[in-house]
mmCIF file of C-alpha atoms and ligand atoms in Angstrom:
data_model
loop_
_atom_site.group_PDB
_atom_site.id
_atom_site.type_symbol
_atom_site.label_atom_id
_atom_site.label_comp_id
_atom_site.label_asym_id
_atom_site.label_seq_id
_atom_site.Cartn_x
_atom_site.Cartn_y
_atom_site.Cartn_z
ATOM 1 C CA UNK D 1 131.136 -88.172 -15.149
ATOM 2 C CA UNK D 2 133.863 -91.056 -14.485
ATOM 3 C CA UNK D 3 130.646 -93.213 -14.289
ATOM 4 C CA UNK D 4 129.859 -92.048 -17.380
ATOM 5 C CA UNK D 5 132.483 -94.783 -18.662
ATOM 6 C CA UNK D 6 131.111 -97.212 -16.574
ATOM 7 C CA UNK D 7 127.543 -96.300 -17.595
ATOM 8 C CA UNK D 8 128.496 -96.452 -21.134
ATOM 9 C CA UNK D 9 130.310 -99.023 -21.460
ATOM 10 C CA UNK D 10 128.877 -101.755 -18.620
ATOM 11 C CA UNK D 11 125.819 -101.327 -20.238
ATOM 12 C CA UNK D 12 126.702 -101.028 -23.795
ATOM 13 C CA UNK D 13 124.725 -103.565 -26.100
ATOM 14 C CA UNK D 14 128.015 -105.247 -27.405
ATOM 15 C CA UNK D 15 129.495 -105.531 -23.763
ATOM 16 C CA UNK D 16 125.685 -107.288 -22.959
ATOM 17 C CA UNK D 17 125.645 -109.025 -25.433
ATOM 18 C CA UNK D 18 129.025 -110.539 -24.602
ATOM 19 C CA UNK D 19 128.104 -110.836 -21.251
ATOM 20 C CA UNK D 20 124.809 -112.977 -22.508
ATOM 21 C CA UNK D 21 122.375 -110.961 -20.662
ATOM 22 C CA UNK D 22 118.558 -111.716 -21.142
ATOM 23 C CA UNK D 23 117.057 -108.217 -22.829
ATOM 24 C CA UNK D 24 113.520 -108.348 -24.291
ATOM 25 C CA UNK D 25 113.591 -107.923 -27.576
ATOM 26 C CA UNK D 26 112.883 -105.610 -29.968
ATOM 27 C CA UNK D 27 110.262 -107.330 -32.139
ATOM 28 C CA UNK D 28 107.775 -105.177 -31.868
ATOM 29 C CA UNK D 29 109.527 -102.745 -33.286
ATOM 30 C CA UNK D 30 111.976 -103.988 -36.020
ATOM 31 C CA UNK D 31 113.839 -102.134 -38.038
ATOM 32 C CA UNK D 32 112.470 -101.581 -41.292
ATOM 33 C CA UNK D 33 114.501 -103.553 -43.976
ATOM 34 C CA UNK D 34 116.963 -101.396 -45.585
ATOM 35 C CA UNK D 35 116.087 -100.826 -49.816
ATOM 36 C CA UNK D 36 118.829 -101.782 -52.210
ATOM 37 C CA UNK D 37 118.405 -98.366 -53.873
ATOM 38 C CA UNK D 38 118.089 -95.238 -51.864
ATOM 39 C CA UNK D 39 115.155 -93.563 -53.309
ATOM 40 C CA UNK D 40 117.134 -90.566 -54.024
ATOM 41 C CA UNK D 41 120.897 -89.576 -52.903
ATOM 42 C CA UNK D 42 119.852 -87.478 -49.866
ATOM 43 C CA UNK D 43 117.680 -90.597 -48.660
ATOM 44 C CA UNK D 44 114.550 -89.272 -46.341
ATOM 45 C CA UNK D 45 113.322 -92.325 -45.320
ATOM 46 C CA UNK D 46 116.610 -93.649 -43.645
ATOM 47 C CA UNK D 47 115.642 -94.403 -40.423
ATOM 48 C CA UNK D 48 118.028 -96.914 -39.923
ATOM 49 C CA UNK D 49 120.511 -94.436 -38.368
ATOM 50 C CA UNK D 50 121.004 -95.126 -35.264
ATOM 51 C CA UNK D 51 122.657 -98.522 -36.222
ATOM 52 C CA UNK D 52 125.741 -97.338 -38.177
ATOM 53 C CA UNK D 53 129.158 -96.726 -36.897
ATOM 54 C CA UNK D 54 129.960 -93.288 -36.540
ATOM 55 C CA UNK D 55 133.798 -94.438 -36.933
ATOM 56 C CA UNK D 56 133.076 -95.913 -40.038
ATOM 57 C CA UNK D 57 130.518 -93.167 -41.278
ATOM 58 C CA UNK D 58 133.941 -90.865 -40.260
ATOM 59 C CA UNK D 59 136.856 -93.309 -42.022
ATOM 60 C CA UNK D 60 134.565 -93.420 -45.004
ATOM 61 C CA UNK D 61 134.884 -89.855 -45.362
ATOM 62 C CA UNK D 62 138.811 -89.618 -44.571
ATOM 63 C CA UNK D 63 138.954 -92.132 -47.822
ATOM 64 C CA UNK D 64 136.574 -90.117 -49.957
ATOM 65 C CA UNK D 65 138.639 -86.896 -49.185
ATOM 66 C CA UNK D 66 141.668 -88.842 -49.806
ATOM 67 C CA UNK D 67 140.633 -90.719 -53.216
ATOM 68 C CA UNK D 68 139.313 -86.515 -53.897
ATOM 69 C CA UNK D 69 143.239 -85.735 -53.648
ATOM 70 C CA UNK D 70 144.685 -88.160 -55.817
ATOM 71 C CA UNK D 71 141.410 -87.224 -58.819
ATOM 72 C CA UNK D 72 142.550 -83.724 -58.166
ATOM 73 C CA UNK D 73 146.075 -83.854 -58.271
ATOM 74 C CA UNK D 74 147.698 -86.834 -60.272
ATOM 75 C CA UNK D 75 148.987 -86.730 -64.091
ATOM 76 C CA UNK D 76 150.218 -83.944 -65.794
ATOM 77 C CA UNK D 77 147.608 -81.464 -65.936
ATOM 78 C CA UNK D 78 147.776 -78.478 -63.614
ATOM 79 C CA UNK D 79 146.066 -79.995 -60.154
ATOM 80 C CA UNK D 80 142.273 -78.847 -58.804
ATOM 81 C CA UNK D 81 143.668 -76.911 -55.891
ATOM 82 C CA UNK D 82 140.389 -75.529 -54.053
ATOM 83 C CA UNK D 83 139.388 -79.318 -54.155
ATOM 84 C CA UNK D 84 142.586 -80.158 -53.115
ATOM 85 C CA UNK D 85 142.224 -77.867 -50.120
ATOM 86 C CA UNK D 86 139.175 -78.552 -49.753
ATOM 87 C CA UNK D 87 139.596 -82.411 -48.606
ATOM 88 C CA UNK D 88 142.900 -81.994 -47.014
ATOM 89 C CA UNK D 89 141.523 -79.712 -44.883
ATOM 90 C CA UNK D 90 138.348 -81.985 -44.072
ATOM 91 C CA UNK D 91 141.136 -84.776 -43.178
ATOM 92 C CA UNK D 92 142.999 -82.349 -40.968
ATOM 93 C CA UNK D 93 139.536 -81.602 -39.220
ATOM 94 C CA UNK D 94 138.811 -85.178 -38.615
ATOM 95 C CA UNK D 95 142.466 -86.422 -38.421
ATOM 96 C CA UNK D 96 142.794 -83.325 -35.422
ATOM 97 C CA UNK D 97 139.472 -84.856 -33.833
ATOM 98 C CA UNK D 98 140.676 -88.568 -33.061
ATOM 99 C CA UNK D 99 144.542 -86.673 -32.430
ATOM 100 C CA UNK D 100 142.752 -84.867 -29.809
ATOM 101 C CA UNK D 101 141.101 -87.555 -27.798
ATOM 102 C CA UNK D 102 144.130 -89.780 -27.485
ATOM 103 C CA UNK D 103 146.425 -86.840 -26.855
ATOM 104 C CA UNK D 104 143.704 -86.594 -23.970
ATOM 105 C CA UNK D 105 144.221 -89.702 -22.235
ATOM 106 C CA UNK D 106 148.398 -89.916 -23.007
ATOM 107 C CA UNK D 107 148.792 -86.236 -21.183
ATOM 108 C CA UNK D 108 146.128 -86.936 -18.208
ATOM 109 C CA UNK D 109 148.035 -90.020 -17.656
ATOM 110 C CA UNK D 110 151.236 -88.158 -17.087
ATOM 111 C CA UNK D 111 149.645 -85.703 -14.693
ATOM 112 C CA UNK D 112 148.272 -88.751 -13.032
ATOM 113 C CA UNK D 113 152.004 -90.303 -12.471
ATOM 114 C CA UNK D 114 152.561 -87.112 -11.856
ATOM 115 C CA UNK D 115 150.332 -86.369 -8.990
ATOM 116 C CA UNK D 116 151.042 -90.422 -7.857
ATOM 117 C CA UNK D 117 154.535 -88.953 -7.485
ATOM 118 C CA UNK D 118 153.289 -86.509 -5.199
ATOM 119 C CA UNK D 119 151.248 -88.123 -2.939
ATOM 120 C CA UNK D 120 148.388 -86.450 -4.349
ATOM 121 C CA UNK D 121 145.390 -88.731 -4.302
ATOM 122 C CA UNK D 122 142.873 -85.783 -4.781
ATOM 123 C CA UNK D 123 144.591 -84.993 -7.815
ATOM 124 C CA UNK D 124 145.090 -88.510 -9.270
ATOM 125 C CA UNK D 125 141.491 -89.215 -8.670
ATOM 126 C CA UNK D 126 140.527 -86.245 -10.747
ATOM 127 C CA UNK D 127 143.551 -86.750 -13.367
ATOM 128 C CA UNK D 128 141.995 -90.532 -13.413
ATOM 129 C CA UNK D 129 138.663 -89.248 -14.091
ATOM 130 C CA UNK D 130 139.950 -86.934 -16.900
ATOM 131 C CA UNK D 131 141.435 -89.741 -18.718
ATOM 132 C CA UNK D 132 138.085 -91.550 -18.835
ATOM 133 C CA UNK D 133 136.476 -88.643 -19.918
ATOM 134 C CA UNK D 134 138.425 -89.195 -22.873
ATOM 135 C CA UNK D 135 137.536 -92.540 -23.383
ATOM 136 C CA UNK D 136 134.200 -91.521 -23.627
ATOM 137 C CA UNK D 137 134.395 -88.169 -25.636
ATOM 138 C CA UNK D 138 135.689 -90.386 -28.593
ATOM 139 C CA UNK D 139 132.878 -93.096 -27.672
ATOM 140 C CA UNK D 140 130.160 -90.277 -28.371
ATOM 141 C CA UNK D 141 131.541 -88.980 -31.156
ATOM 142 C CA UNK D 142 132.140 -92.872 -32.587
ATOM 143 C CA UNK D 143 130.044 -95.106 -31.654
ATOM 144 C CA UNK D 144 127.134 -95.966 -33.217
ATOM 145 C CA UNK D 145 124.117 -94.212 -31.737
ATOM 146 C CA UNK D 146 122.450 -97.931 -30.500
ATOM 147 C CA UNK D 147 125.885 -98.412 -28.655
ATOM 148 C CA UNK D 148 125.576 -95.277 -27.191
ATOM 149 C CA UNK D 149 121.701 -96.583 -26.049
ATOM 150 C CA UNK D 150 119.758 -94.667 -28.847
ATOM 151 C CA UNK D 151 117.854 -96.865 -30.674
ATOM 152 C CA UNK D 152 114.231 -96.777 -32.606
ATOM 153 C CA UNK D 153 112.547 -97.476 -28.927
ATOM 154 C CA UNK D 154 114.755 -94.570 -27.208
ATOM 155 C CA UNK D 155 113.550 -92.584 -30.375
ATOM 156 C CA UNK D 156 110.236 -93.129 -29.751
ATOM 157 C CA UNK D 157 109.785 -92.626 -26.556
ATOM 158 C CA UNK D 158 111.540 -89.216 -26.902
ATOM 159 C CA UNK D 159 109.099 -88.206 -29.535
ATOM 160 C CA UNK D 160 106.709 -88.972 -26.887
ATOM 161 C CA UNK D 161 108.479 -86.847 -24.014
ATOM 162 C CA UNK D 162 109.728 -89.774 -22.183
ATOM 163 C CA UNK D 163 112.880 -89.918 -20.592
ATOM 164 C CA UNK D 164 114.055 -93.377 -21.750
ATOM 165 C CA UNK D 165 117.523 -94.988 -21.724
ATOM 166 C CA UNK D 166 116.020 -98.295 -21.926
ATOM 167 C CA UNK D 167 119.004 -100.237 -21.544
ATOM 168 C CA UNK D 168 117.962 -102.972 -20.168
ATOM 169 C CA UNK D 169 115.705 -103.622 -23.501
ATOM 170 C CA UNK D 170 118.589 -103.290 -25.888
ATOM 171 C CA UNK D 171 120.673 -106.597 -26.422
ATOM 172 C CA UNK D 172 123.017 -106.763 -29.832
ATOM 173 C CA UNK D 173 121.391 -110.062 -31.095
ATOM 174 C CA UNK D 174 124.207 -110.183 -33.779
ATOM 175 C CA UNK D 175 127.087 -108.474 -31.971
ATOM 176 C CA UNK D 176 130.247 -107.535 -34.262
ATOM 177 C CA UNK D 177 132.825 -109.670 -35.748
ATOM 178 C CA UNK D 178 135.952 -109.425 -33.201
ATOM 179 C CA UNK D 179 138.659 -107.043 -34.769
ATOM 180 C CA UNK D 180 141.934 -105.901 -33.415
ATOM 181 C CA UNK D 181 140.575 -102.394 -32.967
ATOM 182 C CA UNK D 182 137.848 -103.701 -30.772
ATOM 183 C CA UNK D 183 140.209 -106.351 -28.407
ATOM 184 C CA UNK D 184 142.264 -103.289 -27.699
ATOM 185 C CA UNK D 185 139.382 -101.470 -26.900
ATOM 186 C CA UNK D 186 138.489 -104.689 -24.117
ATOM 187 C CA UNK D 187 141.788 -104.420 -22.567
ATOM 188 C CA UNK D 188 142.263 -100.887 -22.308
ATOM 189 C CA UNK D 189 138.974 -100.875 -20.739
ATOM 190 C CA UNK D 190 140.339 -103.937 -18.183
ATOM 191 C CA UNK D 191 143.261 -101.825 -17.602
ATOM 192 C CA UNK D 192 141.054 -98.757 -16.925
ATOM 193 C CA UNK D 193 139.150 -100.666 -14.150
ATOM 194 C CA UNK D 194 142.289 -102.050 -12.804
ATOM 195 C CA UNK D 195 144.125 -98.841 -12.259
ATOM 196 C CA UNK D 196 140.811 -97.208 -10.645
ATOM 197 C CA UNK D 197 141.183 -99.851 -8.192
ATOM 198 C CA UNK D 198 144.085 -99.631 -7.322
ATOM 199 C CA UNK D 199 144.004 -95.926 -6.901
ATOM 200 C CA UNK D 200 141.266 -96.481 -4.492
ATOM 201 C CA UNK D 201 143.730 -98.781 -2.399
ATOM 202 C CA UNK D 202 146.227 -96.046 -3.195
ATOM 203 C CA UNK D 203 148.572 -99.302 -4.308
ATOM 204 C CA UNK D 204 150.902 -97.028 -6.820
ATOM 205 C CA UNK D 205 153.239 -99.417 -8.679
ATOM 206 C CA UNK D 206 149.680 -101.358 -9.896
ATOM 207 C CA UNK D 207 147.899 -98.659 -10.548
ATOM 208 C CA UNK D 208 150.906 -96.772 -12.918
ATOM 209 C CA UNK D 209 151.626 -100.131 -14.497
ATOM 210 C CA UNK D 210 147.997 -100.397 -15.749
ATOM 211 C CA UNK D 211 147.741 -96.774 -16.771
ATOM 212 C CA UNK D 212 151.346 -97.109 -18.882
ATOM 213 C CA UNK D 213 149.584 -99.617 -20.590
ATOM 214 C CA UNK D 214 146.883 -97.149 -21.687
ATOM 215 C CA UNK D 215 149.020 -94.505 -22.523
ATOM 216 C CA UNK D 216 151.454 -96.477 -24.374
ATOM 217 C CA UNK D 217 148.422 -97.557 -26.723
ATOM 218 C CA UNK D 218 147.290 -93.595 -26.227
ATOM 219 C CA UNK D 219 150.461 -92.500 -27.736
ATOM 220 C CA UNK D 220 150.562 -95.090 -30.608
ATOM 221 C CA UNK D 221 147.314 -93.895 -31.839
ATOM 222 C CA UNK D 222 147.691 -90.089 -31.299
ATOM 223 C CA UNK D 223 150.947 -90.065 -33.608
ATOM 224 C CA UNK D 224 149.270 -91.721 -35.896
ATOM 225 C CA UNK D 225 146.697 -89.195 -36.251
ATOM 226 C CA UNK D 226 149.359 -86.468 -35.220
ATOM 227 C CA UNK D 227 151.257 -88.117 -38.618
ATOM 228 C CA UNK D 228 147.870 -87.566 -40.695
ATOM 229 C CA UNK D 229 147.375 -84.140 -39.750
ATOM 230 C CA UNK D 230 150.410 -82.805 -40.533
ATOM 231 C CA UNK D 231 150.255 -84.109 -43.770
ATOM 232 C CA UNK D 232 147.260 -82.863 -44.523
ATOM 233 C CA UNK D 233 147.989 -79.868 -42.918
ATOM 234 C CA UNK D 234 150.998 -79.680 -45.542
ATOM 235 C CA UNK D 235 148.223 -80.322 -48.224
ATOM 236 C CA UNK D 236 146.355 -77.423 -47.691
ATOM 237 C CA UNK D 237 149.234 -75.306 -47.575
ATOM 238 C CA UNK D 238 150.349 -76.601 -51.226
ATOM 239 C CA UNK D 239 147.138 -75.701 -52.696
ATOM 240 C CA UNK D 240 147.188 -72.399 -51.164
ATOM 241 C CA UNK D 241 150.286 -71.544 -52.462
ATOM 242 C CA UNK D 242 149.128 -73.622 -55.468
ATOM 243 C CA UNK D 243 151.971 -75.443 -55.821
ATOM 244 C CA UNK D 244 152.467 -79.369 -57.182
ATOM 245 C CA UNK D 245 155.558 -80.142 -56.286
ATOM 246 C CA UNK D 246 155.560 -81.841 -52.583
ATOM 247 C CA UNK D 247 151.634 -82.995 -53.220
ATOM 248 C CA UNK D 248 152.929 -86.731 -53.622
ATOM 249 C CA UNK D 249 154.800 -86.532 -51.220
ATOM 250 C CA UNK D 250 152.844 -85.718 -48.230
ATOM 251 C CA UNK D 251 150.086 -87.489 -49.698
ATOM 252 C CA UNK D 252 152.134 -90.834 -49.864
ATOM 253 C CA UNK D 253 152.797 -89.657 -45.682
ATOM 254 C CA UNK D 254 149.709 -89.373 -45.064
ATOM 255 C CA UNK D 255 147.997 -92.178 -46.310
ATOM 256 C CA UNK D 256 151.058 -94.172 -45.122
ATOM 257 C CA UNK D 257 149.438 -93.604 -41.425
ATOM 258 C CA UNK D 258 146.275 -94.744 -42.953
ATOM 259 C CA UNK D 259 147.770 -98.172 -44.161
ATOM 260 C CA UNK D 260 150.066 -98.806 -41.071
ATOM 261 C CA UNK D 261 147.346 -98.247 -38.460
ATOM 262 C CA UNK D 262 145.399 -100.304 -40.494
ATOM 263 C CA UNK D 263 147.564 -103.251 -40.605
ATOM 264 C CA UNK D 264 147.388 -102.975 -36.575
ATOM 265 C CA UNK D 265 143.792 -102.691 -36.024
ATOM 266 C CA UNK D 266 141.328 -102.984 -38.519
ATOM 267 C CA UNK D 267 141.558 -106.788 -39.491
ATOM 268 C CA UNK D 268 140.729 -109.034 -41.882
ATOM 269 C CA UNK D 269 136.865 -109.136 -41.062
ATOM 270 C CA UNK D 270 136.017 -107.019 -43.467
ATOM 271 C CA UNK D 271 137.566 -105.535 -46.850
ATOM 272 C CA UNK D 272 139.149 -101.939 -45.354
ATOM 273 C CA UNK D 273 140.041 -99.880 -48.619
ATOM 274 C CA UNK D 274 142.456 -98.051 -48.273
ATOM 275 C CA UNK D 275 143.242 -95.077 -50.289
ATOM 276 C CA UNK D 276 144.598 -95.155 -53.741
ATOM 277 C CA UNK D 277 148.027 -94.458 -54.378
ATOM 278 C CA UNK D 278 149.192 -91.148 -55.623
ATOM 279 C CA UNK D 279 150.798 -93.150 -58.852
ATOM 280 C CA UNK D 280 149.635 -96.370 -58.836
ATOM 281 C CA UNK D 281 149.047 -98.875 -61.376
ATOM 282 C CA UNK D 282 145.434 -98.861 -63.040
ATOM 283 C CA UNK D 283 145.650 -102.438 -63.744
HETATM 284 C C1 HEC B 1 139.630 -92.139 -30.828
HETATM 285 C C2 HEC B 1 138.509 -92.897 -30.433
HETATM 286 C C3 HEC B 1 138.505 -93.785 -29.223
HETATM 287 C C4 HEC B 1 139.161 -93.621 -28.034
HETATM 288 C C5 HEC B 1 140.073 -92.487 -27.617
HETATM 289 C C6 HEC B 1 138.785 -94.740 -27.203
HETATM 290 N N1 HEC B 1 137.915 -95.559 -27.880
HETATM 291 FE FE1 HEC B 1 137.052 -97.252 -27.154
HETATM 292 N N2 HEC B 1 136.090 -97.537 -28.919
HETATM 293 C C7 HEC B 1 136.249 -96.743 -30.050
HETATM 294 C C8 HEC B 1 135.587 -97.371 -31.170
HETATM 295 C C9 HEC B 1 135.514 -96.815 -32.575
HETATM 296 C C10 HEC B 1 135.031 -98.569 -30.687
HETATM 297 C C11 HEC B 1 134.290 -99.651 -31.466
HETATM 298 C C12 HEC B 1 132.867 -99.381 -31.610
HETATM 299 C C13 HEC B 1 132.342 -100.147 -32.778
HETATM 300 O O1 HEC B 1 132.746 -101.286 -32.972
HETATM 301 O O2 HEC B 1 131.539 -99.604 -33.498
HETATM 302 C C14 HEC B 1 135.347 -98.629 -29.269
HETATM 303 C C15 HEC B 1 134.926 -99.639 -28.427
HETATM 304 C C16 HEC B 1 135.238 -99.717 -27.093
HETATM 305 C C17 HEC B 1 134.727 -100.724 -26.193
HETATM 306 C C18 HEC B 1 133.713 -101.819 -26.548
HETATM 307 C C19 HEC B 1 134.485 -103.031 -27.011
HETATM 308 C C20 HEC B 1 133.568 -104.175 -27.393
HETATM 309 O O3 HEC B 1 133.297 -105.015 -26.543
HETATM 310 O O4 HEC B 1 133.145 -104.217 -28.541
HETATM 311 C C21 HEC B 1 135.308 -100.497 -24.984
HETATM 312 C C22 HEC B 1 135.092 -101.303 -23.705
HETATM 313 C C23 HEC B 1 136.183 -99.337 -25.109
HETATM 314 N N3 HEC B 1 136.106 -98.883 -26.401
HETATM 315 C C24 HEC B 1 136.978 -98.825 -24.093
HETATM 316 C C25 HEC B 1 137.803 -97.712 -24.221
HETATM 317 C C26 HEC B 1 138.615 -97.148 -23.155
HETATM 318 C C27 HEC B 1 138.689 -97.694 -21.745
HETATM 319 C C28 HEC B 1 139.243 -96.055 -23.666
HETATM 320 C C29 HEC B 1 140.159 -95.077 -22.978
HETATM 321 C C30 HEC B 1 141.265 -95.586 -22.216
HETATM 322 C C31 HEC B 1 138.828 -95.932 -25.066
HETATM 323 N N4 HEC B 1 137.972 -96.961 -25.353
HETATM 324 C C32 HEC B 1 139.256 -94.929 -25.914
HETATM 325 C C33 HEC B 1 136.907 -95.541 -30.106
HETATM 326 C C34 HEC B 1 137.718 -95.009 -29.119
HETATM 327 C C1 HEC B 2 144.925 -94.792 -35.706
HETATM 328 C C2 HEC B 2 144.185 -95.724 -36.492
HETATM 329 C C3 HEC B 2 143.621 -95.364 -37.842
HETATM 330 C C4 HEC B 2 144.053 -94.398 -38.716
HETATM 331 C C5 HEC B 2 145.202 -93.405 -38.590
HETATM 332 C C6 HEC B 2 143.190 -94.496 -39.868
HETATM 333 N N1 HEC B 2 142.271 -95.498 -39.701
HETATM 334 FE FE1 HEC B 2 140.857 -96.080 -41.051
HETATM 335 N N2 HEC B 2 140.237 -97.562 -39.788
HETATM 336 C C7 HEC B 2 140.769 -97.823 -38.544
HETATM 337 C C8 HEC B 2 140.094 -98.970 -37.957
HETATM 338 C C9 HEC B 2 140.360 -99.562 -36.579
HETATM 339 C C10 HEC B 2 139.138 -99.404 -38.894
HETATM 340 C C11 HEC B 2 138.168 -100.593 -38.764
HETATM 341 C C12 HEC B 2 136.891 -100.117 -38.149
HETATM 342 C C13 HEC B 2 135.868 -101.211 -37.942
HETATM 343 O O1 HEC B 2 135.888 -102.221 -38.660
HETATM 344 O O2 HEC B 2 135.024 -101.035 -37.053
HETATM 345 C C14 HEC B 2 139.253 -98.498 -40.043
HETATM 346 C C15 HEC B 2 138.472 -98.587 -41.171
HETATM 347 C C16 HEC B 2 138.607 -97.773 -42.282
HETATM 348 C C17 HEC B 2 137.798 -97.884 -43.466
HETATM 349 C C18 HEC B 2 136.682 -98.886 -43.712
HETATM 350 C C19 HEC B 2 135.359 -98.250 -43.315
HETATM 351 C C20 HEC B 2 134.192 -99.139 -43.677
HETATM 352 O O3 HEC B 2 133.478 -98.835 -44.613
HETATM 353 O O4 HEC B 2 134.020 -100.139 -42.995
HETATM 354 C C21 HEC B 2 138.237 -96.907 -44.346
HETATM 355 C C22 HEC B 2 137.694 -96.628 -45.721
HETATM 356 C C23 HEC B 2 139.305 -96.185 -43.675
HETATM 357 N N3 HEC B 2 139.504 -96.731 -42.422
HETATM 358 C C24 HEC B 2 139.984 -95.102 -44.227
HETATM 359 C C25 HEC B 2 141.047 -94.432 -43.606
HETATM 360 C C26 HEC B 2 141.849 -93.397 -44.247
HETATM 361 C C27 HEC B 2 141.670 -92.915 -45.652
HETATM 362 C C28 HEC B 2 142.780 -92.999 -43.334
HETATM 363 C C29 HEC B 2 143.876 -91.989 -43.453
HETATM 364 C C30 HEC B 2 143.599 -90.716 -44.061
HETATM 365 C C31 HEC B 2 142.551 -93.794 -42.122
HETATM 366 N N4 HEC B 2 141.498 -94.634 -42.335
HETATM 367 C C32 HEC B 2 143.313 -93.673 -40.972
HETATM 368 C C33 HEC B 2 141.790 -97.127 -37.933
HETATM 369 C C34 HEC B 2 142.501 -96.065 -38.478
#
């Protein structure tokens, strides 16, 4: 499954894309054109799916959950505390999710240094592999299903019984703006390659100083996430007991993570909202 990485990525439509490759194109099958007004608010005919960001379709929700908190619990009147619960506990869920993944790849790549230390190249092959598994576990469960080499043609020919992972058809005509997120995302992936060769020349020093690199970014991002979950772990324990005092508090925490991972990755590209504040100004 290390290849699984490699597959992914290599092949991935924004990584073609970037690397200009001629795919046919999908023109025979185009997406239908999404309607300005979903026909109803559980929208059946939304078969654009498999082009959305699962990230986004997930950070949408952490704001939802988080706007949900402030409706439930600002002003003077006594707080909504089973909503309250209620969306902490879906940003624990989601916040423990994304903690998980980069917790992943920070502790296999200790056990790798580890095993380096030891002369143990069985084990910091596998300990290598782990790490990428990782990598990918998040890309699944983020990426947007054409990324990930589902798109209406892989639909259809599963509906048919096919086995199709027709990546060689699938180019990103229109690939996405650069953002921070996604540069990081290039290097650590540089940085991945570079450390799997050198563990295959068994050259150490390079092969720790490229996976440092990766699990100083690792670490970054899991305490952000760690910081998030605990908040909203503290959430959900104030509504239990139904108590108000400390709500602000841990909500201001929490979304504090929100804002300063923000700052780092998301960009200027596009408008990120971030949550409102527990008191803010309504002008
Ligand atoms: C917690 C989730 C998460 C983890 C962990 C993660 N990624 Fe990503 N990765 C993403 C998201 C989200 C994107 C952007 C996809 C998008 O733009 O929709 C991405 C995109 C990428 C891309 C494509 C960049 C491009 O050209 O657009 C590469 C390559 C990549 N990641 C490599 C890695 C490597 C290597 C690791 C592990 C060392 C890793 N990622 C760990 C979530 C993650
Ligand atoms: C460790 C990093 C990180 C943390 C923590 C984080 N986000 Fe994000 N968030 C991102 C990145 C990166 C993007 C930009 C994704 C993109 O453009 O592909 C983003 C985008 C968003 C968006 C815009 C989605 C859209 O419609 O395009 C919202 C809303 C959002 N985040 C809400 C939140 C909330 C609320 C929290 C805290 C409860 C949070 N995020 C915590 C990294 C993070």
């Amino acid at each position: 499954m290390s290849r699984l990485i490699c597959g992914l990525l290599l092949l991935s439509a924004v990584t073609c894309a970037v690397a200009s490759c001629t795919g046919h194109s999908e023109s025979n099958n185009e997406p239908v054109a999404p309607v300005a007004k979903p026909p109803s608010w559980d929208d059946q005919s939304d078969n654009l799916w498999p082009y959305r960001s699962q990230f986004k379709a997930h950070m949408r929700h952490l704001w939802l959950d988080a706007n949900r908190l402030v409706s439930a619990g600002r002003g003077d009147a006594r707080p909504t505390f089973n909503e309250i619960y209620a969306s902490a506990a879906d940003i624990s869920r989601r916040a423990g999710l994304m903690h998980g993944f980069w917790k992943g790849i920070a502790d296999h790549a200790q056990m790798l240094q580890m095993a380096m230390e030891d002369d143990d190249r069985p084990g910091a092959t596998e300990e290598m592999r782990e790490l990428g598994l990782s990598c990918d576990g998040c890309h699944m469960a983020t990426w947007s299903p054409a990324y990930l080499h589902v798109t209406l043609h892989t639909i259809d020919a599963w509906k048919a019984n096919q086995i199709k992972l027709g990546m060689e058809m699938e180019t990103d005509k229109e690939p996405p703006p650069e953002i921070p997120n996604r540069v990081v995302m290039q290097s650590m992936w540089k940085q991945f390659q570079a450390a799997e060769t050198a563990l295959k020349a068994w050259n150490k020093p390079e092969a720790l100083r490229q996976v440092e690199q990766i699990s100083g970014m690792a670490k970054t991002r899991a305490e952000l996430w760690r910081t998030v979950q605990q908040n909203a772990d503290a959430l959900v324990e104030l509504a239990r007991a139904e108590r108000k005092q400390g709500l602000s508090e841990a909500y201001t925490n929490m979304t504090a993570a929100c804002r300063t991972c923000h700052s780092a990755f998301a960009g200027p590209e596009r408008p990120v909202h971030n949550p409102m504040p527990w008191d803010g100004p309504t002008k």
